[in-house]
Coordinates of C-alpha atoms in Angstrom, one line a residue:
M145 CA 86.1 40.2 46.3
K146 CA 89.6 39.6 44.9
P147 CA 90.6 37.7 41.8
Y148 CA 92.9 35.2 43.6
N149 CA 91.7 35.6 47.2
N150 CA 95.3 35.8 48.5
T151 CA 94.8 37.4 52.0
D152 CA 98.3 38.8 52.0
R153 CA 97.6 41.2 49.1
T154 CA 95.1 43.9 48.4
K155 CA 92.4 43.8 45.8
K156 CA 94.3 46.4 43.8
E157 CA 97.5 44.3 43.8
E158 CA 95.6 41.2 42.6
V159 CA 93.7 43.1 39.9
R160 CA 97.0 44.4 38.5
E161 CA 98.5 40.9 38.5
M162 CA 95.3 39.5 36.9
F163 CA 95.3 42.0 34.0
D164 CA 99.1 41.6 33.5
N165 CA 98.4 37.8 33.2
I166 CA 95.6 38.1 30.6
A167 CA 96.7 41.2 28.7
S168 CA 97.9 39.3 25.6
K169 CA 94.6 37.6 25.1
Y170 CA 92.3 40.2 26.6
D171 CA 91.1 41.8 23.3
L172 CA 90.5 38.5 21.6
L173 CA 88.5 37.1 24.5
N174 CA 86.7 40.4 25.2
H175 CA 85.3 40.8 21.7
T176 CA 84.7 37.1 21.1
L177 CA 83.0 36.3 24.3
S178 CA 80.8 39.4 24.0
M179 CA 80.1 38.8 20.3
S180 CA 81.5 42.3 19.8
I181 CA 78.5 44.0 21.4
D182 CA 81.0 45.8 23.7
R183 CA 82.0 47.8 20.6
V184 CA 78.4 49.0 20.2
W185 CA 78.4 50.1 23.9
R186 CA 81.7 52.0 23.5
R187 CA 80.3 53.9 20.4
R188 CA 77.4 55.0 22.6
V189 CA 79.8 56.2 25.2
V190 CA 81.7 58.2 22.6
N191 CA 78.5 59.7 21.3
E192 CA 77.7 60.9 24.9
V193 CA 81.2 62.3 25.4
R194 CA 81.1 64.2 22.1
R195 CA 78.1 66.2 23.2
T196 CA 80.3 68.0 25.7
K197 CA 82.8 69.0 22.9
P198 CA 85.7 68.1 25.1
R199 CA 89.3 69.2 24.5
R200 CA 90.8 67.0 27.3
I201 CA 89.6 63.6 28.4
L202 CA 90.8 61.4 31.2
D203 CA 90.2 57.7 30.6
V204 CA 90.7 55.7 33.8
A205 CA 91.2 51.9 33.7
T206 CA 92.0 52.4 30.0
G207 CA 93.2 48.8 29.7
T208 CA 94.2 48.1 26.1
G209 CA 93.0 51.5 25.0
D210 CA 89.8 50.7 23.0
L211 CA 87.8 53.5 24.4
A212 CA 90.7 56.0 24.3
I213 CA 91.3 55.2 20.7
A214 CA 87.6 55.4 19.8
M215 CA 87.3 58.9 21.4
A216 CA 90.5 60.2 19.7
R217 CA 89.3 59.0 16.3
R218 CA 85.8 60.4 16.5
I219 CA 86.3 63.7 18.5
R220 CA 88.1 66.4 16.7
D221 CA 91.3 67.7 18.3
V222 CA 90.7 66.0 21.6
Q223 CA 93.6 64.9 23.8
V224 CA 93.2 61.7 25.8
L225 CA 95.1 60.7 28.9
G226 CA 94.7 56.9 29.5
V227 CA 95.6 55.6 33.0
D228 CA 95.8 52.0 34.1
L229 CA 97.3 49.9 36.8
S230 CA 98.6 47.1 34.5
E231 CA 101.8 47.6 32.7
Q232 CA 101.1 44.7 30.3
M233 CA 97.6 46.1 29.4
L234 CA 99.3 49.5 28.7
A235 CA 101.9 47.8 26.6
V236 CA 99.1 46.4 24.3
A237 CA 97.5 49.8 24.3
H238 CA 100.7 51.5 23.3
R239 CA 101.1 49.2 20.3
K240 CA 97.5 49.9 19.2
V241 CA 97.9 53.6 19.6
E242 CA 101.1 53.8 17.6
A243 CA 99.7 51.5 14.8
R244 CA 96.8 53.9 14.4
G245 CA 99.0 57.0 14.3
L246 CA 97.4 58.5 17.4
D247 CA 100.5 58.8 19.7
N248 CA 100.3 62.6 19.4
R249 CA 96.6 62.5 20.7
I250 CA 96.7 59.8 23.3
V251 CA 99.1 59.7 26.3
L252 CA 99.2 56.5 28.3
D253 CA 100.4 56.3 31.9
R254 CA 100.5 53.8 34.7
G255 CA 98.4 55.1 37.6
D256 CA 96.0 54.4 40.4
A257 CA 92.3 55.4 40.1
E258 CA 92.2 56.4 43.8
H259 CA 95.3 58.6 43.6
L260 CA 95.4 60.1 40.1
A261 CA 98.3 62.3 39.1
V262 CA 96.0 64.8 37.5
A263 CA 95.3 68.4 38.6
D264 CA 92.0 69.5 40.1
A265 CA 89.4 70.5 37.6
S266 CA 91.7 69.9 34.6
V267 CA 89.7 67.7 32.3
D268 CA 86.4 68.2 30.5
V269 CA 85.3 64.6 30.7
A270 CA 86.4 61.5 32.6
T271 CA 85.5 58.0 31.4
V272 CA 85.8 54.5 32.6
A273 CA 84.8 51.4 30.6
F274 CA 84.4 48.1 32.5
G275 CA 86.8 49.3 35.2
V276 CA 85.0 50.8 38.2
R277 CA 84.1 47.4 39.6
N278 CA 87.8 46.6 39.9
F279 CA 88.6 49.7 42.0
G280 CA 90.0 48.9 45.4
D281 CA 87.8 51.5 47.0
L282 CA 84.9 52.4 44.7
A283 CA 83.8 55.5 46.7
A284 CA 87.4 56.9 46.7
G285 CA 87.7 56.3 43.0
L286 CA 84.5 58.2 42.3
R287 CA 85.7 61.1 44.4
E288 CA 89.0 61.2 42.4
L289 CA 87.1 61.3 39.2
A290 CA 85.0 64.2 40.4
R291 CA 88.0 66.1 41.6
T292 CA 89.7 66.0 38.1
I293 CA 86.6 67.3 36.1
K294 CA 86.0 70.9 35.4
P295 CA 82.7 72.6 36.3
G296 CA 80.3 71.9 33.5
G297 CA 82.1 68.7 32.6
K298 CA 80.9 65.1 33.1
V299 CA 81.8 61.6 33.9
V300 CA 80.7 58.7 31.6
I301 CA 81.0 55.2 33.0
L302 CA 80.3 52.0 31.1
E303 CA 79.9 48.9 33.4
F304 CA 78.3 45.5 33.4
S305 CA 75.1 45.0 35.5
R306 CA 72.7 42.1 36.2
P307 CA 69.7 42.0 33.9
R308 CA 66.4 42.6 35.7
N309 CA 64.3 40.1 33.7
R310 CA 64.6 36.8 35.6
A311 CA 64.5 34.5 32.6
F312 CA 67.1 36.6 30.7
R313 CA 69.2 36.9 33.8
A314 CA 69.2 33.2 34.3
L315 CA 70.5 32.6 30.7
Y316 CA 73.0 35.4 31.1
E317 CA 74.4 34.1 34.4
F318 CA 74.6 30.5 33.0
Y319 CA 76.8 31.8 30.2
S320 CA 78.8 34.1 32.5
Y321 CA 79.4 31.6 35.3
K322 CA 79.6 28.3 33.3
I323 CA 80.7 29.0 29.8
L324 CA 82.8 32.1 30.0
P325 CA 85.3 30.9 32.6
R326 CA 85.9 27.7 30.7
I327 CA 86.7 29.4 27.4
G328 CA 88.5 32.3 29.0
G329 CA 90.6 30.0 31.2
L330 CA 91.5 27.8 28.3
V331 CA 92.6 30.6 26.1
S332 CA 94.2 32.9 28.7
R333 CA 95.5 30.0 31.0
D334 CA 94.1 32.0 33.9
K335 CA 90.7 30.5 34.8
Q336 CA 90.5 32.4 38.1
A337 CA 90.6 35.6 36.2
Y338 CA 87.5 34.6 34.1
E339 CA 85.8 33.4 37.3
Y340 CA 86.4 36.7 39.0
L341 CA 85.3 38.9 36.2
P342 CA 81.6 37.7 36.0
A343 CA 81.5 37.2 39.8
S344 CA 82.5 40.8 40.3
V345 CA 79.5 41.9 38.3
G346 CA 77.2 40.1 40.7
E347 CA 78.8 42.0 43.6
F348 CA 78.7 45.4 42.0
P349 CA 76.1 47.8 43.3
A350 CA 72.7 47.8 41.6
P351 CA 72.2 50.8 39.2
E352 CA 70.2 52.9 41.7
V353 CA 72.7 52.3 44.5
F354 CA 75.6 53.2 42.2
L355 CA 73.9 56.4 41.1
E356 CA 73.6 57.4 44.8
M357 CA 77.3 56.7 45.2
M358 CA 78.0 59.0 42.3
A359 CA 75.9 61.7 43.8
Q360 CA 77.7 61.4 47.2
A361 CA 81.0 61.7 45.3
G362 CA 80.0 65.1 44.0
F363 CA 78.2 64.5 40.7
G364 CA 74.8 66.0 39.8
K365 CA 72.1 64.9 37.4
C366 CA 73.2 61.3 37.7
R367 CA 71.4 58.9 35.4
A368 CA 71.8 55.4 33.9
R369 CA 71.0 54.1 30.5
S370 CA 70.4 50.4 30.3
Q371 CA 72.2 48.6 27.5
S372 CA 71.2 45.3 25.8
F373 CA 68.4 44.3 28.3
G374 CA 70.4 45.4 31.3
I375 CA 73.7 43.5 30.6
A376 CA 75.4 46.8 30.9
Q377 CA 74.7 50.4 32.0
I378 CA 76.1 53.7 30.9
Y379 CA 76.2 56.0 33.9
I380 CA 76.4 59.8 33.4
G381 CA 77.1 62.4 36.1
E382 CA 77.7 66.2 35.7
K383 CA 79.9 68.6 37.6

């Protein structure tokens, strides 16, 4: 599915436009609508990444830079390359990086997850937080991530999923489909964006299917760690 369902444009083009539109309000809405639980999940991603003792990290779909900043702050001497399609999201990320004095540790660049300007086997870890479901071609994006990671490295992906418990899923989906678009649309003035975001979760592959896609892309020891009753998953794969 695409954010605006304009048949003349690709999903990638619409996703870029959507994030450009909502960039100025993205952090406020993201943390408020999730009641800041997304910060907890990101800390868990950082803890997983730290185990590899990486020197160079590629953060794809870096958005406003929250994960890139968290990794640079908590992992000694690491260099992070953050890549995103949206110029406006990157502009917000640049301001945050500079404000924290991390511009010598984090490099931000506009780029396409399916065609990364990164050399083969050149990073220790690749990460994606809430971005893989927006890839134009999910399988191609996973193959690109695998291509960039050194042998012995890993990919760590944080993404929303549908809770398995029926009662909890019903409550979660009522909030996601009824409440979130109204608040998000009112604040960002782009209701379609906040209708697309929860709907894209429903269309994303189930964890077991996504793990198989990771394996097909070239990752081994693929596993998922459920977060907050299945609202999100942390997916890990090794090279």
